[in-house]
mmCIF file of C-alpha atoms in Angstrom:
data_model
loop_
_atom_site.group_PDB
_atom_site.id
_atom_site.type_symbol
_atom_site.label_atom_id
_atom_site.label_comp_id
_atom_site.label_asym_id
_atom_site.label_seq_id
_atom_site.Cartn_x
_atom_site.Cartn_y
_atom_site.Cartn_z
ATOM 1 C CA UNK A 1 -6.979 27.166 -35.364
ATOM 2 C CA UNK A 2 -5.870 24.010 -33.052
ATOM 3 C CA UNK A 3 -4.381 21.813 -34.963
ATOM 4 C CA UNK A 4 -5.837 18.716 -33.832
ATOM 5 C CA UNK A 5 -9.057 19.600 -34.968
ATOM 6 C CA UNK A 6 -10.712 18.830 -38.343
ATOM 7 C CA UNK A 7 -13.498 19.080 -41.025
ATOM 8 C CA UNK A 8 -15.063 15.212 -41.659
ATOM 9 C CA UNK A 9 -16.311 15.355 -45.055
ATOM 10 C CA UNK A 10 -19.190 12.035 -45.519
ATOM 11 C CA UNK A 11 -20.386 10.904 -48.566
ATOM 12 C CA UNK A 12 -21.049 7.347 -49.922
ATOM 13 C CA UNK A 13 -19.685 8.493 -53.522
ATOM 14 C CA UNK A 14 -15.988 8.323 -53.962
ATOM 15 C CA UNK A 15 -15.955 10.802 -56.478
ATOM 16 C CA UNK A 16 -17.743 13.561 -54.466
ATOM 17 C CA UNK A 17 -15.086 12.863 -51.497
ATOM 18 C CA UNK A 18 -12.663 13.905 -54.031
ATOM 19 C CA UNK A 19 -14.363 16.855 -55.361
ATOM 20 C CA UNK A 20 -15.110 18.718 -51.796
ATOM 21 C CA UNK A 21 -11.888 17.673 -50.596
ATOM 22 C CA UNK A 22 -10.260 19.710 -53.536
ATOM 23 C CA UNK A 23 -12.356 22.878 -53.093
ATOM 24 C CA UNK A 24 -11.328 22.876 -49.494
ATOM 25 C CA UNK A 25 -8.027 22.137 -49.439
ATOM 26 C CA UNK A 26 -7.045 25.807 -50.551
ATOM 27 C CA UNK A 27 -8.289 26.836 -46.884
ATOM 28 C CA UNK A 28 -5.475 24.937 -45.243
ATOM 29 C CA UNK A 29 -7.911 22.718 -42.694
ATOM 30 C CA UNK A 30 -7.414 19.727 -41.475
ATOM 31 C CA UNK A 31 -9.629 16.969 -43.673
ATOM 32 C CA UNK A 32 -10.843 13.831 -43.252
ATOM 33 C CA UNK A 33 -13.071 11.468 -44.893
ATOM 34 C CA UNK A 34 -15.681 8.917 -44.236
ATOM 35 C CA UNK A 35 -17.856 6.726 -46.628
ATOM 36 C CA UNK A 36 -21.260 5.984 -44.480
ATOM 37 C CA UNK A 37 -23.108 7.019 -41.240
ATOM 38 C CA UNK A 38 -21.765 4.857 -38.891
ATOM 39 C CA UNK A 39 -17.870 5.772 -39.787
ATOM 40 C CA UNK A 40 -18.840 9.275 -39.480
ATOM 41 C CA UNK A 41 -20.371 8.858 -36.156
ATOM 42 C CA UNK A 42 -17.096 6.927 -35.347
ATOM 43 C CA UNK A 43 -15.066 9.707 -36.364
ATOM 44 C CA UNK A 44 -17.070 12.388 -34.445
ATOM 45 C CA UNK A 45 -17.311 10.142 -31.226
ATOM 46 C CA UNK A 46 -13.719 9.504 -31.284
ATOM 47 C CA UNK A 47 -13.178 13.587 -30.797
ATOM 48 C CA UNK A 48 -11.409 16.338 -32.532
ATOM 49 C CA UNK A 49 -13.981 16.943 -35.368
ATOM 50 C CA UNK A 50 -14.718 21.279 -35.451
ATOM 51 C CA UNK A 51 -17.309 20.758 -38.477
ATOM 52 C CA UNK A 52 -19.261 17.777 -40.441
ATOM 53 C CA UNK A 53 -19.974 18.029 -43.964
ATOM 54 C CA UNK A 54 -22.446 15.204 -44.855
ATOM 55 C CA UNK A 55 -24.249 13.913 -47.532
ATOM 56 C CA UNK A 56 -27.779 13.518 -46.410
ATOM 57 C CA UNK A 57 -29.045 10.424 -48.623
ATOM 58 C CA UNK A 58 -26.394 7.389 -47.980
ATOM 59 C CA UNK A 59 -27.217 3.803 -47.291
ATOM 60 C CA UNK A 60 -27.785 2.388 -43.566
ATOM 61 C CA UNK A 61 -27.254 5.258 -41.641
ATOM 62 C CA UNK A 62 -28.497 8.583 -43.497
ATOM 63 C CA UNK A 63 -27.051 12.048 -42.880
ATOM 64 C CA UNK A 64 -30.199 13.144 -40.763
ATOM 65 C CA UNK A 65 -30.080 10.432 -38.698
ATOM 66 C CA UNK A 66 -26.199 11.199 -38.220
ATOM 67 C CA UNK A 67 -27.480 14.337 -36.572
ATOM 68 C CA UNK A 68 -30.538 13.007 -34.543
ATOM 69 C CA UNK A 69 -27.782 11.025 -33.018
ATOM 70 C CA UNK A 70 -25.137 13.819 -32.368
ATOM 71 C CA UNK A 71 -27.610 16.413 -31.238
ATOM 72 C CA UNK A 72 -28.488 14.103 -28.092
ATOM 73 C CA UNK A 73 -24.802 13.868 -26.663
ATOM 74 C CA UNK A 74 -23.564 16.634 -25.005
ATOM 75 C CA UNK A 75 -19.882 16.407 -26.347
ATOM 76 C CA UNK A 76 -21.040 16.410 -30.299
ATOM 77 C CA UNK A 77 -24.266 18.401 -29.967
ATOM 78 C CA UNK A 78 -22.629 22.240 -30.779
ATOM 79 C CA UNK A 79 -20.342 20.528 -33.892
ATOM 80 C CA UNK A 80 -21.625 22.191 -36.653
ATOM 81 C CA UNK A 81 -22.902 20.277 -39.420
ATOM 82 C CA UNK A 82 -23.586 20.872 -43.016
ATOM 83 C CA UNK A 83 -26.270 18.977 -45.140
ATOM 84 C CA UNK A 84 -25.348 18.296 -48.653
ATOM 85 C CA UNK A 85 -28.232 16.720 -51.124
ATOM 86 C CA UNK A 86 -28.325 15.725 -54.495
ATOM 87 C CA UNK A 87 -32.005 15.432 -54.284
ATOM 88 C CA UNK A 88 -32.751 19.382 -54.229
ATOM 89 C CA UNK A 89 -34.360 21.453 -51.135
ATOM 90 C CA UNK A 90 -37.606 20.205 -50.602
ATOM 91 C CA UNK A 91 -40.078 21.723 -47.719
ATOM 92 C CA UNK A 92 -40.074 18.196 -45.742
ATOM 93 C CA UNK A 93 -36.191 17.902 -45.628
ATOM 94 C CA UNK A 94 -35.083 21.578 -45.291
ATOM 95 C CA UNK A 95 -37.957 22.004 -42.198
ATOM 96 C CA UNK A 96 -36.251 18.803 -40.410
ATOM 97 C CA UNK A 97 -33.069 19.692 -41.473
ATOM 98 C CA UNK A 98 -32.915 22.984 -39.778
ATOM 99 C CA UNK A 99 -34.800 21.551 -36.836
ATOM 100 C CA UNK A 100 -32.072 19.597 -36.077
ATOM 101 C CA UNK A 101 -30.309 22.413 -35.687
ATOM 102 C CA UNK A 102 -27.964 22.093 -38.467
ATOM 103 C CA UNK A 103 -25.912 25.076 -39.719
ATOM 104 C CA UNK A 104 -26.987 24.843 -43.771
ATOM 105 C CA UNK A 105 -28.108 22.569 -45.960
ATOM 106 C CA UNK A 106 -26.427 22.832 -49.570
ATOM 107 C CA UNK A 107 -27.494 21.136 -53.205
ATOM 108 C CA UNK A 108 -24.920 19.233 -54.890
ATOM 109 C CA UNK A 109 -23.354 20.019 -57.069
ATOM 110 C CA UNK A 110 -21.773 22.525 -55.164
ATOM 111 C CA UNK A 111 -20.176 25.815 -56.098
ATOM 112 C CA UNK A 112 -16.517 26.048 -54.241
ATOM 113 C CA UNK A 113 -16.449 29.354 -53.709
ATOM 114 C CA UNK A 114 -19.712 29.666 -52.049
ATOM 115 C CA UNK A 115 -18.702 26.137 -50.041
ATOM 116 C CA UNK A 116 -15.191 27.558 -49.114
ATOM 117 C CA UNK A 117 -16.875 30.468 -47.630
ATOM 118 C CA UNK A 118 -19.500 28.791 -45.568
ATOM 119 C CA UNK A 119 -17.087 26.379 -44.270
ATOM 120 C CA UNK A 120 -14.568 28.702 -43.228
ATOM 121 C CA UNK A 121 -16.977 30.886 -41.615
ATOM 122 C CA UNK A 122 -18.968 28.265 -39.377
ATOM 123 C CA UNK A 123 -15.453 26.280 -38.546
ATOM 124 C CA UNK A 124 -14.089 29.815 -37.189
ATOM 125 C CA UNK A 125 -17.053 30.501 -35.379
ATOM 126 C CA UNK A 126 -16.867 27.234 -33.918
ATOM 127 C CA UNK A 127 -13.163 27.471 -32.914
ATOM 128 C CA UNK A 128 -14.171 30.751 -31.279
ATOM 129 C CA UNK A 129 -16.666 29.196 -29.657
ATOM 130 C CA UNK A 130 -14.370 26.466 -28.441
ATOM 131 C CA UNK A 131 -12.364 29.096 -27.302
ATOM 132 C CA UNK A 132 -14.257 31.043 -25.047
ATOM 133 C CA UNK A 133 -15.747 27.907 -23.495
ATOM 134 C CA UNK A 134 -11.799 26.942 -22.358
ATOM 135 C CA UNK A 135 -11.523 29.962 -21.115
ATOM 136 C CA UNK A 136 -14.943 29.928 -18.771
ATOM 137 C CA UNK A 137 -13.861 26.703 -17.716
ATOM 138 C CA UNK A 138 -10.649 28.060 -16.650
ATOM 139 C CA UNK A 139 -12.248 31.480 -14.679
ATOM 140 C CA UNK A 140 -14.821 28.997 -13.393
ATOM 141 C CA UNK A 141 -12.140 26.611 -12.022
ATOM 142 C CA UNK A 142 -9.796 29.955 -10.402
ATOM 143 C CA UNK A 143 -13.224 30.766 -8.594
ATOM 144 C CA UNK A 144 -13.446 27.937 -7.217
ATOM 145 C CA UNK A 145 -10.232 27.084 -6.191
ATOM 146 C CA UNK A 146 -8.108 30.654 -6.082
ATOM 147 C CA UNK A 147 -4.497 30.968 -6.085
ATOM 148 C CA UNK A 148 -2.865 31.486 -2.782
ATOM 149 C CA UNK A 149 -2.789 35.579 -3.075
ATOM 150 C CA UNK A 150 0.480 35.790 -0.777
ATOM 151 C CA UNK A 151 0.840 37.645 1.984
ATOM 152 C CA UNK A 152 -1.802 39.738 3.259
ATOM 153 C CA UNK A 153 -2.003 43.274 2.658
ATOM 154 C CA UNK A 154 -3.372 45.560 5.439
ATOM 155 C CA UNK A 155 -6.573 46.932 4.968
ATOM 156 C CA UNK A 156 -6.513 50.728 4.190
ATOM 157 C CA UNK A 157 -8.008 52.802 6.947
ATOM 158 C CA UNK A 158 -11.469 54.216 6.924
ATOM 159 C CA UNK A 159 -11.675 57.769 5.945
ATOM 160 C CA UNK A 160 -11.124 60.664 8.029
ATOM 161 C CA UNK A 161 -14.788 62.306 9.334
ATOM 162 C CA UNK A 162 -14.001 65.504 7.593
ATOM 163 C CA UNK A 163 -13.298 64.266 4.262
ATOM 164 C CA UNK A 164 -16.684 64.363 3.992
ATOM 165 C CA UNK A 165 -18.350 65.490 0.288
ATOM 166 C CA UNK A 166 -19.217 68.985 0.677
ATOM 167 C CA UNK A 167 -22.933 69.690 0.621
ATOM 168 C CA UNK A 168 -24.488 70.276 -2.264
ATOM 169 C CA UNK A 169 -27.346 72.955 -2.862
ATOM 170 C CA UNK A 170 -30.641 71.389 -4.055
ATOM 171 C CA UNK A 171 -31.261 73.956 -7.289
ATOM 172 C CA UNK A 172 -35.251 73.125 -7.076
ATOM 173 C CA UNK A 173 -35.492 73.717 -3.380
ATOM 174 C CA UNK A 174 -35.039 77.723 -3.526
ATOM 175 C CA UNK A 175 -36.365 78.142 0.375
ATOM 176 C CA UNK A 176 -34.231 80.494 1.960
ATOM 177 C CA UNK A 177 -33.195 80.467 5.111
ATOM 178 C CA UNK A 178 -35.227 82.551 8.061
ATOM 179 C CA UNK A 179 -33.623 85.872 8.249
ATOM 180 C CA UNK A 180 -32.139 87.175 12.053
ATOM 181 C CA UNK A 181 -34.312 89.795 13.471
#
């Protein structure tokens, strides 16, 4: 996991801050906190965020349109984000919820086991993801500018006429050839 990279946890109540902070502190990630919308999108435009875990129902800037915003810059729109509602999983929410492309969408209160494993799942899978995107930007970059390979090696000769493949006898084709009177 690169350590400059960390889970923003938002939520307008103190108290539930505290409470996911503790349940995922035993998974050894980076936290940090913010109290509204807009000092989450602060956080997230500012870099280094692998995962947001936001309440969806806060004052001024709400947790869905956090994402409405995200999902239209390139840079933040693959950060996974969690939903997290006190309000329970209604049709309306969960359908624009996951058409936003979020990654879940939890009911508070929230279980830390089941949180802890969600979390470290889609903040893996994002790091992986990171990952492999470094690394095609690398390849990409070597193709188009490649190292100097050295000193040219000679090309090998073509091969010889008689190191031909031997022929091969067509098992269908069972026509004999004409006998010598």
């Amino acid at each position: 996991m690169p350590s400059d990279t960390r889970i923003l946890i938002v939520d307008d109540h103190e108290d539930t801050l505290y409470a996911l902070e503790s349940a995922l502190a035993p998974l050894g990630y980076r936290l940090a906190r913010a109290t509204s919308g807009d000092e989450a999108l602060k956080q997230v435009l500012r870099g280094q965020v692998g995962l947001l875990l936001l309440d969806v129902r806060m004052p001024g800037v709400s947790g869905l349109d956090v994402v409405r915003y995200l999902r239209r810059l390139e840079q933040t729109q693959h950060i996974p984000v969690v939903l997290l509602t006190g309000f329970g999983l209604d049709p309306e929410l969960t359908a624009t919820a996951f058409g936003l492309g979020v990654a879940d969408l939890i009911t508070k209160p929230v279980d830390p086991w089941t949180l802890r494993t969600k979390i470290r799942y889609l903040y893996d899978a994002h790091q992986r993801h990171q990952a492999l995107e470094q690394e095609l930007r690398e390849l990409r970059a070597l193709l188009k500018d490649p190292p100097d390979p050295g000193p040219a090696l000679p090309h090998p000769s073509p091969p010889h006429p008689d190191a031909r493949v031997p022929y091969q006898r067509d098992p269908q084709n069972t026509a004999t050839t004409p006998e010598r009177t």
